[in-house]
Amino acid sequence: MSRSFSANRSYHGHVSEPQSSDLRVGDAEREEALRALGDHMSAGRLDIDEYGDRTARVATSKTRGDLLVLFMDLPEPKPRFGPVVTVTSPPPPVTPRGGTG
């Protein structure tokens, strides 16, 4: 029997830590990758067609792994990612300021 996730129910299955390459990236990581590719094109490591292909793939990248694969055959600079932060407990509840009445 398979379990499905629903926002209305809590999930009671085992959740493993994601691999670093599976973590999703945001705009800042994509922009860093684009700058690095520009440096490689300026240095003559990529021609204009390769640069265009790789920058298009950066724009559609979802994970760190999606970005890193674009740099496997290139020296530095490469995208750098911050440390993985794991939240171990929920944040404290927010108490409204002021009172009623």
CSV table of C-alpha atoms in Angstrom, one decimal:
chain,number,residue,atom,x,y,z
A,1,MET,CA,0.0,0.0,0.0
A,2,SER,CA,1.5,3.4,-0.9
A,3,ARG,CA,1.3,6.5,1.1
A,4,SER,CA,0.6,9.9,-0.4
A,5,PHE,CA,1.4,13.2,1.1
A,6,SER,CA,-1.4,15.7,1.8
A,7,ALA,CA,-1.1,19.2,3.2
A,8,ASN,CA,-4.1,18.3,5.3
A,9,ARG,CA,-2.6,15.3,7.0
A,10,SER,CA,0.7,14.8,8.8
A,11,TYR,CA,3.2,12.4,7.2
A,12,HIS,CA,4.3,9.5,9.4
A,13,GLY,CA,6.8,7.9,7.1
A,14,HIS,CA,10.6,8.0,7.3
A,15,VAL,CA,12.1,11.2,6.0
A,16,SER,CA,15.8,11.0,5.1
A,17,GLU,CA,18.2,13.9,4.9
A,18,PRO,CA,18.5,15.1,1.3
A,19,GLN,CA,21.8,14.7,-0.5
A,20,SER,CA,23.6,18.1,-0.9
A,21,SER,CA,23.2,17.8,-4.7
A,22,ASP,CA,19.4,17.3,-4.3
A,23,LEU,CA,18.8,20.6,-2.5
A,24,ARG,CA,16.9,23.1,-4.4
A,25,VAL,CA,18.6,26.4,-5.6
A,26,GLY,CA,17.2,29.9,-5.8
A,27,ASP,CA,17.9,32.9,-7.9
A,28,ALA,CA,21.1,33.9,-6.0
A,29,GLU,CA,22.7,30.5,-6.8
A,30,ARG,CA,21.6,30.7,-10.5
A,31,GLU,CA,23.0,34.2,-10.8
A,32,GLU,CA,26.4,33.1,-9.3
A,33,ALA,CA,26.5,30.3,-11.9
A,34,LEU,CA,25.7,32.7,-14.7
A,35,ARG,CA,28.6,35.0,-13.6
A,36,ALA,CA,31.0,32.0,-13.5
A,37,LEU,CA,30.0,30.9,-16.9
A,38,GLY,CA,30.6,34.4,-18.2
A,39,ASP,CA,34.1,34.3,-16.7
A,40,HIS,CA,34.7,31.0,-18.5
A,41,MET,CA,33.5,32.4,-21.8
A,42,SER,CA,35.7,35.5,-21.4
A,43,ALA,CA,38.7,33.2,-20.7
A,44,GLY,CA,38.0,31.3,-24.0
A,45,ARG,CA,37.0,28.0,-22.3
A,46,LEU,CA,33.4,28.2,-23.7
A,47,ASP,CA,32.4,29.4,-27.2
A,48,ILE,CA,29.2,31.4,-27.6
A,49,ASP,CA,27.1,28.3,-28.4
A,50,GLU,CA,28.3,26.4,-25.4
A,51,TYR,CA,27.7,29.5,-23.2
A,52,GLY,CA,24.2,29.9,-24.6
A,53,ASP,CA,23.4,26.2,-24.0
A,54,ARG,CA,24.7,26.2,-20.4
A,55,THR,CA,23.1,29.5,-19.4
A,56,ALA,CA,19.7,28.2,-20.7
A,57,ARG,CA,20.2,25.2,-18.5
A,58,VAL,CA,21.1,27.4,-15.5
A,59,ALA,CA,17.8,29.2,-15.9
A,60,THR,CA,15.9,26.0,-15.7
A,61,SER,CA,18.0,24.4,-12.9
A,62,LYS,CA,16.1,23.2,-9.8
A,63,THR,CA,18.9,21.6,-7.7
A,64,ARG,CA,22.5,22.1,-6.8
A,65,GLY,CA,23.3,19.0,-8.9
A,66,ASP,CA,21.7,20.6,-11.9
A,67,LEU,CA,24.1,23.5,-11.6
A,68,LEU,CA,27.2,21.6,-10.7
A,69,VAL,CA,27.0,19.2,-13.7
A,70,LEU,CA,27.4,22.3,-16.0
A,71,PHE,CA,30.8,22.9,-14.5
A,72,MET,CA,32.2,19.4,-14.4
A,73,ASP,CA,34.6,20.0,-17.2
A,74,LEU,CA,35.6,23.5,-16.1
A,75,PRO,CA,38.2,24.8,-13.6
A,76,GLU,CA,37.4,27.5,-11.0
A,77,PRO,CA,35.2,29.5,-10.7
A,78,LYS,CA,32.4,27.2,-9.9
A,79,PRO,CA,29.2,27.9,-7.9
A,80,ARG,CA,29.6,27.8,-4.2
A,81,PHE,CA,26.8,26.9,-1.8
A,82,GLY,CA,26.3,27.8,1.8
A,83,PRO,CA,26.1,25.1,4.5
A,84,VAL,CA,23.0,23.0,4.9
A,85,VAL,CA,21.0,24.2,7.9
A,86,THR,CA,18.9,21.6,9.6
A,87,VAL,CA,16.0,22.7,11.8
A,88,THR,CA,15.6,20.3,14.7
A,89,SER,CA,12.8,21.9,16.6
A,90,PRO,CA,9.9,24.2,15.7
A,91,PRO,CA,10.2,27.9,16.3
A,92,PRO,CA,8.5,29.3,19.4
A,93,PRO,CA,4.9,30.4,18.9
A,94,VAL,CA,4.3,34.1,18.0
A,95,THR,CA,2.5,36.0,20.7
A,96,PRO,CA,0.5,39.0,19.5
A,97,ARG,CA,1.5,42.3,21.0
A,98,GLY,CA,-1.0,44.3,23.1
A,99,GLY,CA,-4.1,42.9,24.6
A,100,THR,CA,-7.7,42.7,24.0
A,101,GLY,CA,-10.2,45.1,25.6
